[in-house]
C-alpha positions as a Python dict, from the first residue, in 0.01 Angstrom:
ca = {
    (1, 'X'): (0, 0, 0),
    (2, 'X'): (207, -325, 55),
    (3, 'X'): (492, -321, 194),
    (4, 'X'): (798, -627, 198),
    (5, 'X'): (974, -761, 484),
    (6, 'X'): (1351, -749, 385),
    (7, 'X'): (1561, -1073, 361),
    (8, 'X'): (1916, -1283, 352),
    (9, 'X'): (2066, -1360, -10),
    (10, 'X'): (1868, -1315, -364),
    (11, 'X'): (1608, -1115, -385),
    (12, 'X'): (1302, -1287, -314),
    (13, 'X'): (966, -1367, -530),
    (14, 'X'): (576, -1127, -524),
    (15, 'X'): (378, -1420, -507),
    (16, 'X'): (23, -1310, -554),
    (17, 'X'): (-166, -1376, -199),
    (18, 'X'): (-488, -1470, -213),
    (19, 'X'): (-688, -1196, -83),
    (20, 'X'): (-874, -869, -312),
    (21, 'X'): (-962, -954, -668),
    (22, 'X'): (-731, -774, -865),
    (23, 'X'): (-905, -422, -937),
    (24, 'X'): (-1042, -379, -641),
    (25, 'X'): (-828, -111, -487),
    (26, 'X'): (-643, -349, -278),
    (27, 'X'): (-328, -455, -325),
    (28, 'X'): (-173, -731, -103),
    (29, 'X'): (181, -943, -135),
    (30, 'X'): (338, -1260, -14),
    (31, 'X'): (721, -1225, -4),
    (32, 'X'): (927, -1578, 6),
    (33, 'X'): (1270, -1545, 77),
    (34, 'X'): (1529, -1794, 231),
    (35, 'X'): (1716, -1762, 553),
    (36, 'X'): (1644, -1505, 748),
    (37, 'X'): (1881, -1560, 1197),
    (38, 'X'): (2049, -1243, 1099),
    (39, 'X'): (1827, -1033, 936),
    (40, 'X'): (1492, -1111, 1212),
    (41, 'X'): (1457, -953, 1506),
    (42, 'X'): (1466, -1212, 1742),
    (43, 'X'): (1695, -1485, 1468),
    (44, 'X'): (1866, -1773, 1603),
    (45, 'X'): (1854, -1868, 1928),
    (46, 'X'): (1514, -1732, 2042),
    (47, 'X'): (1423, -1701, 1642),
    (48, 'X'): (1335, -1880, 1382),
    (49, 'X'): (1538, -2021, 1077),
    (50, 'X'): (1332, -1939, 772),
    (51, 'X'): (1100, -1689, 680),
    (52, 'X'): (901, -1804, 415),
    (53, 'X'): (639, -1576, 380),
    (54, 'X'): (497, -1226, 505),
    (55, 'X'): (209, -1060, 474),
    (56, 'X'): (284, -760, 667),
    (57, 'X'): (-91, -672, 859),
    (58, 'X'): (-248, -979, 783),
    (59, 'X'): (38, -1287, 856),
    (60, 'X'): (365, -1467, 819),
    (61, 'X'): (499, -1841, 836),
    (62, 'X'): (821, -1914, 968),
    (63, 'X'): (1032, -2253, 1066),
    (64, 'X'): (1242, -2272, 1299),
    (65, 'X'): (1463, -2613, 1355),
    (66, 'X'): (1556, -2783, 1691),
    (67, 'X'): (1913, -2901, 1702),
    (68, 'X'): (2023, -3126, 1964),
    (69, 'X'): (2328, -2881, 2041),
    (70, 'X'): (2099, -2617, 2245),
    (71, 'X'): (2289, -2567, 2568),
    (72, 'X'): (1972, -2585, 2741),
    (73, 'X'): (1856, -2975, 2648),
    (74, 'X'): (2178, -3004, 2914),
    (75, 'X'): (1989, -2821, 3198),
    (76, 'X'): (1597, -2900, 3033),
    (77, 'X'): (1576, -3264, 3075),
    (78, 'X'): (1912, -3444, 3015),
    (79, 'X'): (1725, -3760, 2982),
    (80, 'X'): (1480, -3627, 2824),
    (81, 'X'): (1552, -3333, 2635),
    (82, 'X'): (1242, -3085, 2561),
    (83, 'X'): (1278, -2773, 2442),
    (84, 'X'): (1218, -2473, 2715),
    (85, 'X'): (782, -2320, 2594),
    (86, 'X'): (1005, -2010, 2666),
    (87, 'X'): (1220, -2035, 2376),
    (88, 'X'): (877, -2172, 2135),
    (89, 'X'): (687, -1878, 2258),
    (90, 'X'): (949, -1623, 2212),
    (91, 'X'): (997, -1755, 1818),
    (92, 'X'): (672, -1692, 1784),
    (93, 'X'): (657, -1313, 1901),
    (94, 'X'): (970, -1270, 1635),
    (95, 'X'): (758, -1390, 1358),
    (96, 'X'): (414, -1183, 1511),
    (97, 'X'): (735, -834, 1488),
    (98, 'X'): (716, -996, 1094),
    (99, 'X'): (402, -945, 1017),
    (100, 'X'): (374, -608, 1185),
    (101, 'X'): (562, -453, 950),
    (102, 'X'): (867, -191, 976),
    (103, 'X'): (958, -28, 1307),
    (104, 'X'): (1087, -191, 1612),
    (105, 'X'): (783, -402, 1797),
    (106, 'X'): (776, -548, 2144),
    (107, 'X'): (601, -764, 2353),
    (108, 'X'): (405, -553, 2510),
    (109, 'X'): (154, -862, 2621),
    (110, 'X'): (55, -1302, 2553),
    (111, 'X'): (-291, -1479, 2660),
    (112, 'X'): (-418, -1770, 2548),
    (113, 'X'): (-120, -1948, 2608),
    (114, 'X'): (-173, -2374, 2542),
    (115, 'X'): (135, -2599, 2570),
    (116, 'X'): (-17, -2935, 2417),
    (117, 'X'): (332, -3164, 2343),
    (118, 'X'): (737, -3199, 2446),
    (119, 'X'): (950, -3012, 2107),
    (120, 'X'): (1266, -3229, 2168),
    (121, 'X'): (1562, -3228, 1920),
    (122, 'X'): (1582, -3299, 1560),
    (123, 'X'): (1252, -3148, 1520),
    (124, 'X'): (1155, -2911, 1233),
    (125, 'X'): (878, -2630, 1389),
    (126, 'X'): (628, -2500, 1150),
    (127, 'X'): (531, -2145, 1278),
    (128, 'X'): (231, -1918, 1176),
    (129, 'X'): (92, -1587, 1257),
    (130, 'X'): (-207, -1465, 1195),
    (131, 'X'): (-303, -1044, 1245),
    (132, 'X'): (-624, -1007, 1390),
    (133, 'X'): (-578, -646, 1447),
    (134, 'X'): (-302, -362, 1342),
    (135, 'X'): (-269, -26, 1364),
    (136, 'X'): (24, 191, 1368),
    (137, 'X'): (124, 149, 1781),
    (138, 'X'): (-56, -138, 1839),
    (139, 'X'): (-54, -496, 1674),
    (140, 'X'): (-246, -832, 1826),
    (141, 'X'): (-206, -1155, 1662),
    (142, 'X'): (-283, -1495, 1683),
    (143, 'X'): (0, -1794, 1678),
    (144, 'X'): (25, -2165, 1622),
    (145, 'X'): (371, -2375, 1621),
    (146, 'X'): (378, -2752, 1448),
    (147, 'X'): (592, -3055, 1467),
    (148, 'X'): (561, -3381, 1328),
    (149, 'X'): (216, -3301, 1170),
    (150, 'X'): (43, -3168, 1489),
    (151, 'X'): (-3, -2830, 1713),
    (152, 'X'): (272, -2855, 1982),
    (153, 'X'): (150, -2504, 2062),
    (154, 'X'): (-47, -2206, 2041),
    (155, 'X'): (-89, -1836, 2111),
    (156, 'X'): (-489, -1700, 2131),
    (157, 'X'): (-359, -1328, 2153),
    (158, 'X'): (-27, -1185, 2139),
    (159, 'X'): (16, -836, 2164),
    (160, 'X'): (254, -633, 2068),
    (161, 'X'): (379, -210, 2130),
    (162, 'X'): (575, -1, 1872),
    (163, 'X'): (898, 114, 2112),
    (164, 'X'): (762, 524, 1907),
    (165, 'X'): (469, 417, 2234),
    (166, 'X'): (534, 635, 2575),
    (167, 'X'): (523, 409, 2781),
    (168, 'X'): (304, 350, 3113),
    (169, 'X'): (448, 625, 3384),
    (170, 'X'): (722, 801, 3160),
    (171, 'X'): (716, 1143, 2962),
}
């Protein structure tokens, strides 16, 4: 069964994804889209600007532009502005929620995060997320952020849980 991601703007164009052979019983569709900041949870300052592809339960790719007008650049750092790593991590998490599919997902754990290079004003960050484990109540992803042709950050595990999951210590 294929689930598509809702998008803003014109109707998305399904593109067959590499994967199962036709007639194998498995169906996979990649959805390419336009701007999604108003639609994607986490879009905007902590999210991403444009969704490039989303295959629910498998992978997603997006772009985040880093404008010089972000207020964080006045303090982080005045003479050498750097995008805070937590905002880059939130962009990865927002994309992971998109790859996890419909429903409300929250970030439960992050493991193996590496920040390799600075991201500054004017950079365009290409984010990719690969789902490594997917279930109805928990999804785990691996994420990579690239800017200027080089890897700037990676996350070995982004663990998401469904908001319908009972939290520890609650009924």
